[in-house]
XYZ file of C-alpha atoms in Angstrom:
528
model
C 125.898 115.681 110.454
C 123.336 112.010 110.830
C 120.620 114.879 111.053
C 120.444 114.858 107.223
C 119.872 111.024 107.294
C 115.825 111.476 109.769
C 115.208 114.289 107.035
C 115.514 111.887 104.164
C 113.153 109.517 106.171
C 111.038 111.993 107.347
C 109.904 113.493 104.390
C 109.848 110.309 102.813
C 106.890 108.604 105.285
C 105.320 111.525 104.414
C 105.649 111.599 100.241
C 104.417 107.479 100.114
C 101.411 108.448 102.420
C 100.002 111.751 100.103
C 101.028 109.101 96.824
C 98.875 106.724 97.617
C 96.444 108.793 98.540
C 96.572 110.634 95.402
C 96.813 107.424 93.693
C 93.839 105.793 95.397
C 91.315 108.319 94.632
C 87.765 107.827 96.728
C 86.516 104.213 97.647
C 82.547 103.651 97.341
C 82.046 100.593 98.444
C 83.063 97.405 99.862
C 84.866 95.778 96.880
C 86.373 98.571 95.634
C 88.648 99.343 98.760
C 89.709 95.976 99.071
C 90.251 94.785 95.608
C 90.489 98.346 93.400
C 86.619 96.484 91.678
C 89.714 94.506 89.355
C 90.782 96.786 88.193
C 94.288 97.335 88.539
C 96.847 96.332 86.189
C 98.423 93.372 86.470
C 102.728 94.731 86.972
C 101.476 97.122 90.039
C 99.789 93.903 91.764
C 103.217 91.691 91.310
C 105.301 94.424 92.372
C 102.691 94.561 94.734
C 103.001 90.889 95.386
C 106.643 90.698 96.196
C 106.865 94.171 98.024
C 103.976 92.450 100.097
C 106.127 89.330 101.373
C 109.649 90.850 101.197
C 109.456 93.246 103.649
C 112.126 93.750 106.703
C 112.735 90.210 107.172
C 114.459 89.597 103.392
C 116.576 92.959 103.048
C 117.842 92.900 106.853
C 118.112 88.834 107.145
C 119.523 87.445 103.859
C 122.083 89.334 103.622
C 122.879 87.839 106.679
C 121.717 84.598 105.923
C 124.821 84.964 102.892
C 127.203 85.988 105.277
C 126.904 83.118 107.669
C 127.445 80.421 105.508
C 123.740 80.549 103.615
C 125.688 81.725 100.251
C 123.028 81.851 97.509
C 120.174 79.520 99.290
C 118.002 81.493 99.058
C 117.986 82.024 95.747
C 117.350 78.333 95.071
C 114.842 78.578 97.045
C 113.209 81.332 95.213
C 113.166 78.521 92.435
C 110.853 75.774 94.471
C 108.934 79.450 95.237
C 108.480 79.672 90.807
C 107.331 76.557 90.832
C 104.985 76.744 93.412
C 103.098 79.704 92.219
C 103.025 78.319 88.783
C 100.692 75.468 90.110
C 98.285 78.540 91.573
C 97.926 80.788 88.366
C 96.719 77.270 86.981
C 95.600 75.557 89.339
C 93.989 78.157 91.775
C 93.574 81.688 90.152
C 90.746 80.652 88.125
C 88.609 79.144 91.187
C 88.933 82.775 92.512
C 88.552 84.950 89.161
C 85.575 82.832 88.037
C 84.010 82.853 91.120
C 84.306 86.956 91.448
C 85.228 86.226 94.892
C 86.780 88.985 96.978
C 88.650 86.477 99.766
C 90.695 82.825 98.953
C 87.968 81.574 101.620
C 84.721 82.298 100.281
C 85.753 79.030 97.622
C 86.161 77.383 101.331
C 82.539 78.715 101.725
C 80.855 77.856 98.554
C 81.680 74.355 98.721
C 81.674 73.073 101.997
C 80.372 75.271 103.969
C 80.289 78.508 105.953
C 81.475 76.610 109.223
C 85.475 76.032 107.362
C 85.197 79.471 105.847
C 85.254 81.289 109.240
C 87.376 78.816 110.439
C 89.411 79.657 107.948
C 89.249 82.487 107.942
C 90.146 83.429 111.786
C 93.020 80.588 111.219
C 94.323 83.218 108.700
C 94.155 86.566 110.426
C 95.506 84.516 113.911
C 98.834 83.768 111.976
C 99.466 86.536 109.729
C 98.706 87.987 113.810
C 101.328 86.475 114.737
C 103.905 86.151 111.078
C 102.933 90.340 110.508
C 104.014 91.275 114.772
C 107.837 89.165 114.276
C 107.964 91.862 110.226
C 107.070 95.349 112.603
C 109.479 94.585 114.999
C 111.978 93.439 112.996
C 111.815 97.071 111.148
C 111.907 98.209 114.179
C 115.654 97.109 114.178
C 117.661 100.057 111.904
C 115.219 102.227 113.036
C 116.731 102.227 116.776
C 120.903 101.949 115.553
C 120.105 104.840 113.711
C 118.316 106.707 116.411
C 121.105 105.555 118.487
C 123.749 106.857 117.204
C 122.025 110.059 117.799
C 121.519 110.138 121.055
C 117.992 109.719 121.016
C 117.213 105.657 123.030
C 114.208 105.647 122.070
C 113.123 101.153 122.277
C 111.287 98.944 120.497
C 107.745 99.876 121.489
C 107.542 103.147 119.986
C 109.345 103.001 117.292
C 106.428 99.970 116.342
C 103.665 102.108 116.957
C 104.872 104.865 115.001
C 105.767 103.787 111.873
C 102.181 100.809 112.620
C 100.132 104.781 112.848
C 101.952 106.394 109.921
C 101.254 103.011 107.574
C 98.029 103.186 108.748
C 96.904 105.997 107.921
C 96.895 105.505 104.013
C 95.857 102.215 103.820
C 92.844 103.399 106.386
C 91.519 105.944 103.657
C 93.150 104.331 100.249
C 92.032 100.886 100.194
C 93.720 98.290 98.910
C 94.716 101.525 96.041
C 97.088 102.893 98.822
C 98.158 99.595 99.136
C 99.599 98.481 95.745
C 100.615 101.512 94.501
C 102.443 102.561 97.664
C 104.014 98.587 97.251
C 105.129 99.440 93.705
C 107.064 102.757 94.850
C 108.547 100.608 97.490
C 109.890 97.473 96.240
C 111.503 99.867 93.984
C 112.827 101.920 97.035
C 114.609 98.825 98.839
C 115.194 96.805 95.727
C 117.005 99.748 94.232
C 119.020 100.095 98.146
C 120.325 96.764 97.622
C 122.171 98.073 94.392
C 123.389 100.665 95.446
C 124.957 98.488 98.319
C 126.233 96.449 95.868
C 127.797 98.944 93.929
C 129.544 100.512 96.605
C 130.682 97.157 98.667
C 131.986 95.849 94.320
C 134.442 99.331 94.595
C 135.405 98.378 98.362
C 136.451 95.237 97.590
C 136.810 94.922 93.394
C 137.532 91.715 91.998
C 140.401 90.225 94.147
C 136.568 89.893 96.471
C 135.339 88.167 94.270
C 137.268 86.016 93.766
C 137.514 85.121 97.989
C 133.610 84.999 98.397
C 133.593 82.270 95.295
C 136.991 80.383 96.759
C 134.885 80.612 100.268
C 131.752 79.577 99.039
C 129.607 82.314 99.664
C 128.132 82.673 96.378
C 127.530 78.501 96.483
C 123.963 78.442 95.096
C 122.465 74.395 94.954
C 123.301 73.074 98.362
C 123.909 69.260 97.622
C 124.420 67.533 100.473
C 121.244 64.447 100.503
C 122.240 63.035 104.207
C 118.311 62.666 105.351
C 119.128 64.329 108.485
C 120.138 67.191 106.743
C 117.344 67.250 103.802
C 114.785 67.061 107.059
C 115.770 70.174 109.110
C 117.479 72.691 106.351
C 116.011 74.931 104.753
C 118.402 75.457 101.436
C 118.985 71.670 100.667
C 118.303 70.605 97.680
C 115.563 69.098 97.720
C 114.026 70.931 100.338
C 114.324 73.742 98.082
C 112.391 73.193 95.355
C 110.152 70.519 96.310
C 109.425 71.516 99.901
C 109.521 75.631 98.543
C 106.969 74.717 95.944
C 104.414 72.993 98.040
C 105.692 76.359 100.415
C 104.472 78.472 97.664
C 101.154 76.992 96.427
C 99.864 77.218 100.270
C 101.666 81.231 100.685
C 99.963 82.275 97.463
C 97.498 80.589 96.713
C 95.795 79.967 99.985
C 96.992 83.033 102.726
C 94.470 85.434 101.714
C 97.232 88.129 102.048
C 98.664 87.366 98.403
C 94.965 86.618 97.058
C 93.627 89.761 97.371
C 96.067 91.198 95.285
C 95.262 89.133 92.675
C 91.508 89.530 93.123
C 92.113 93.285 92.160
C 93.615 92.397 88.521
C 91.097 93.260 85.664
C 91.463 88.997 84.020
C 92.606 86.060 85.074
C 95.378 86.443 82.158
C 96.215 89.267 84.312
C 95.606 87.275 87.941
C 98.760 84.209 86.202
C 100.873 86.979 85.153
C 100.761 88.925 87.639
C 101.835 85.198 89.904
C 104.105 84.477 87.737
C 106.280 86.925 87.326
C 106.204 87.919 91.062
C 108.268 84.619 91.898
C 110.915 86.383 89.381
C 111.077 89.258 90.815
C 111.135 87.722 93.895
C 114.309 85.495 92.256
C 116.343 89.136 91.274
C 115.789 90.205 95.258
C 117.246 86.902 96.130
C 120.026 87.415 94.259
C 120.315 91.307 94.805
C 120.612 90.619 98.909
C 122.061 87.459 99.254
C 125.170 89.478 97.355
C 125.268 92.336 99.186
C 125.566 89.853 101.961
C 128.732 87.848 99.558
C 130.035 91.434 99.622
C 129.657 92.213 102.907
C 131.646 89.074 104.394
C 134.562 89.972 102.232
C 134.246 93.232 102.811
C 134.794 92.562 107.123
C 137.922 89.692 105.769
C 135.463 87.102 107.029
C 134.735 88.242 110.193
C 132.186 86.635 112.686
C 129.344 89.005 114.124
C 130.861 88.915 117.707
C 134.284 90.436 116.239
C 132.006 92.843 114.680
C 129.637 94.116 117.746
C 126.869 92.711 116.763
C 123.974 90.621 118.612
C 122.709 88.629 115.445
C 122.983 88.159 111.733
C 119.861 89.964 111.119
C 122.147 93.445 112.484
C 125.156 93.056 109.829
C 122.820 95.202 106.837
C 121.438 97.204 109.209
C 125.225 98.388 110.637
C 126.989 98.174 106.870
C 124.318 101.018 105.816
C 124.699 102.704 108.907
C 128.463 103.077 109.232
C 129.582 102.798 105.674
C 127.311 104.893 103.514
C 127.084 108.725 103.474
C 124.618 110.756 105.194
C 122.056 110.910 103.193
C 122.303 107.905 101.125
C 122.376 106.149 104.355
C 119.068 108.038 105.100
C 117.211 106.879 102.289
C 118.346 103.189 102.381
C 116.884 103.448 105.651
C 114.064 104.543 104.325
C 114.089 101.605 101.416
C 114.005 99.054 105.062
C 111.663 101.564 106.069
C 109.514 100.896 102.732
C 109.347 97.309 102.894
C 108.103 97.285 106.787
C 105.085 99.674 105.366
C 104.648 97.439 102.268
C 103.781 94.129 104.521
C 102.174 96.288 106.863
C 99.636 97.618 105.251
C 98.965 94.729 102.987
C 98.178 92.860 106.185
C 95.681 95.145 107.708
C 94.447 95.860 104.374
C 94.114 91.849 103.580
C 92.625 91.054 107.680
C 90.379 93.365 107.285
C 88.829 91.909 104.033
C 88.884 88.299 105.724
C 86.869 89.798 108.385
C 84.367 91.701 106.905
C 84.158 88.760 104.222
C 84.440 85.962 105.683
C 82.721 86.620 109.238
C 80.791 89.873 109.786
C 78.742 89.141 106.489
C 77.688 86.097 107.621
C 76.424 87.148 110.336
C 74.097 90.001 108.953
C 70.330 88.832 108.397
C 69.958 90.586 105.767
C 72.060 92.231 103.045
C 74.282 94.939 104.603
C 74.636 98.228 102.260
C 78.076 99.045 100.418
C 77.724 101.607 103.145
C 77.575 99.741 105.922
C 80.823 96.931 104.578
C 82.610 100.414 104.074
C 82.285 101.654 107.081
C 82.761 98.269 108.426
C 86.295 97.590 106.656
C 87.623 100.429 107.911
C 86.705 99.659 111.425
C 88.445 96.521 111.210
C 91.547 98.500 109.326
C 91.904 100.284 112.884
C 91.183 97.511 114.502
C 93.650 95.261 113.363
C 96.186 97.782 113.790
C 96.381 98.354 117.068
C 96.180 94.382 117.747
C 99.614 94.152 114.663
C 101.504 97.112 117.066
C 100.182 94.842 120.371
C 102.121 91.560 119.408
C 105.299 93.086 117.241
C 105.934 95.266 121.003
C 105.107 91.272 122.720
C 108.681 90.140 119.738
C 110.470 92.845 121.028
C 112.687 90.641 123.065
C 113.259 88.329 120.649
C 116.967 87.052 119.070
C 117.748 85.603 116.345
C 117.067 84.758 112.461
C 113.762 86.992 112.149
C 112.961 85.562 108.189
C 113.023 81.568 109.373
C 111.094 82.912 112.860
C 107.711 84.077 109.675
C 108.600 80.823 107.794
C 107.889 78.570 111.247
C 105.195 80.566 112.374
C 103.204 79.424 108.878
C 103.956 76.051 109.182
C 101.135 75.976 112.405
C 98.048 76.495 109.147
C 99.652 76.843 106.256
C 99.393 73.015 105.854
C 96.396 73.217 106.981
C 94.788 76.174 104.758
C 96.170 74.641 101.772
C 95.009 71.154 102.950
C 90.966 72.090 102.853
C 91.265 73.420 99.064
C 93.007 70.660 97.775
C 90.880 68.088 100.299
C 87.808 70.214 98.209
C 89.062 69.587 94.319
C 90.254 66.349 95.056
C 88.382 64.497 96.957
C 84.947 64.994 95.708
C 83.332 63.467 98.907
C 84.217 65.598 101.916
C 81.888 66.975 102.950
C 81.623 70.140 106.107
C 82.489 68.114 108.892
C 84.887 66.144 107.359
C 87.003 68.857 105.811
C 86.589 71.136 109.723
C 87.446 67.831 111.121
C 90.815 67.580 109.003
C 91.379 71.269 109.798
C 91.331 71.447 112.909
C 92.899 67.968 113.963
C 96.212 69.113 111.393
C 96.478 72.364 112.794
C 97.265 70.337 116.659
C 99.250 67.976 114.987
C 100.962 70.097 113.182
C 101.319 72.457 116.711
C 103.373 69.256 117.718
C 105.094 68.922 115.545
C 106.549 72.649 115.472
C 107.335 72.819 119.157
C 108.168 69.306 119.680
C 109.710 67.078 117.325
C 112.581 67.635 116.809
C 115.584 65.088 114.611
C 118.783 64.259 116.226
C 121.368 65.839 113.315
C 126.011 65.869 113.621
C 127.170 69.014 114.114
C 131.200 69.072 114.389
C 131.054 65.697 116.241
C 128.033 66.052 118.661
C 124.875 65.453 118.711
C 121.633 68.445 117.904
C 118.607 68.054 118.469
C 116.891 70.342 115.969
C 113.816 71.024 114.322
C 112.102 70.286 110.690
C 112.656 72.323 108.090
C 110.239 75.482 107.784
C 109.632 74.164 104.090
C 108.247 70.618 104.569
C 105.512 72.385 107.294
C 103.736 72.961 104.126
C 103.436 69.425 102.688
C 102.981 67.629 106.057
C 100.496 69.528 107.301
C 98.297 68.517 103.940
C 99.110 65.059 103.912
C 97.380 64.828 107.130
C 94.777 67.265 106.135
C 94.424 64.800 102.787
C 93.999 61.539 104.540
C 91.614 62.828 107.803
C 89.072 64.110 105.306
C 89.751 61.475 102.537
C 89.105 58.690 105.204
C 86.068 60.299 106.635
C 84.676 60.858 103.560
C 84.077 57.481 103.024
C 82.192 56.883 105.576
C 79.171 58.592 103.842
C 77.426 59.444 100.949
C 78.681 61.722 98.035
C 77.108 65.201 98.225
C 75.013 66.885 95.986
C 76.290 69.261 93.528
C 74.747 72.169 93.296
C 73.920 75.029 91.016
C 76.905 77.068 88.929
C 77.819 80.330 90.626
C 76.396 84.035 89.421
C 78.622 85.538 88.028
C 78.422 88.992 90.304
C 79.810 86.909 92.824
C 78.459 84.227 95.484
C 75.409 83.731 96.478
C 75.164 82.126 100.213
C 72.557 80.255 99.359
C 74.362 77.511 97.220
C 74.234 74.375 98.881
C 77.489 73.742 100.573
C 77.750 70.203 99.280
C 78.575 71.296 96.273
C 80.900 69.320 94.350
C 83.811 71.335 93.327
C 83.803 70.696 89.643
C 80.576 72.862 89.524
C 82.779 76.305 90.796
C 85.598 75.623 87.826
C 81.970 75.939 85.282
C 80.721 79.216 87.014
C 79.558 82.081 85.362
C 81.747 85.438 85.622
C 85.149 86.983 84.129
C 87.138 85.012 81.307
């Protein structure tokens, strides 16, 4: 009977690729391929932002985390994320939209110079390779469980390669339009799957199960332990979630091309701002839904440990329920929803990495301005290149264990502080020039690498002292402070750079003085 699940999954994979290509139309230029010529509806862009950041990390890790004591801590985190998105919508999106950019890092090129623009782009694609490698591996977990039950013992690497191949088809041909429309559909599928799981679990545990979960703290929203060591090491301590989460969201949604590219595809500045803020609301709803799945699974399994359930880690909990406790066909549909989350983040990453490579690096290597046809061909080639590299990185993570959601956040900690810090340095420190920014960026990445890998804080757990890493949400603020301090101090040893002329309405001009004052961008001509 499990063959029906495979049929459902196969039909979904074919259908989503076909729908993406049908809705995307034919691309005529690199700008159309990367930002849809700025004509996408804000609500589809908002759904795409949610699908891009959600991925499998949320779908399978949040229920497992809620089951194992985190409660609704992820909803608490989401409140901080909403605050950060409001800041991004107010401060950074106007810069990008008025400048007519197709890449977030073009702002750094105009404010500081092409060296920093290229450095930021290289940092972005390298970080994205690592983070998406974790995400892509995570997507193989439920598929391997299903295949094992059917007697088909495919390894993680084979699953990763097949999933990458299917995703790259519509991403290569359809560009950002295909990515955004398929993201919107996939978000509906995996969120609908969570709601269906909640309904099934509610039928099993009833009101008594809710009462048991509430009594055990499964529905706990705020972590009010204000001990300093707890605040510094726990992602769910209240100050960490709200303050650290807000700054983390400013980096992930204001300086990461993966998200910014979607906002640049909207029609107007106001549409971009609506898409950004609405995405925070939808993410909060998602976190609540998946946390509720985890809380109800605790009641359903009567609080049994992962070891007693025969699970290797918390990330296996939700897939195990899907495969063993839902009717045949329905379980296949929910696995398809998990695939949708994986494909949404993967396709978004491939398109944005191709965008950054072409717009921030390769475009500046041409002596003469290349034609739209040349840039479009290069964009598609780079999509294929990054797809191959992504699969290789994902295979490298196939022997890892633990909570992949927190692993993804930690990877971002290496570079997000430097990226956001560079943008803030350009906005806040008027005297800073290209050398200041490049040195501050490199120093920050180096220091953050040391902090992420080697700095531990002693935390008392059950009477024992355990060395614990700094919470992922604090890594970004630390990196921002380092960038601002280093860049600010260096700027004191030279004169202020001259202001640059305003940007043209049709986009950036590579002849602009790279020592431009950031305020010149605010008055640039362009879309309102």
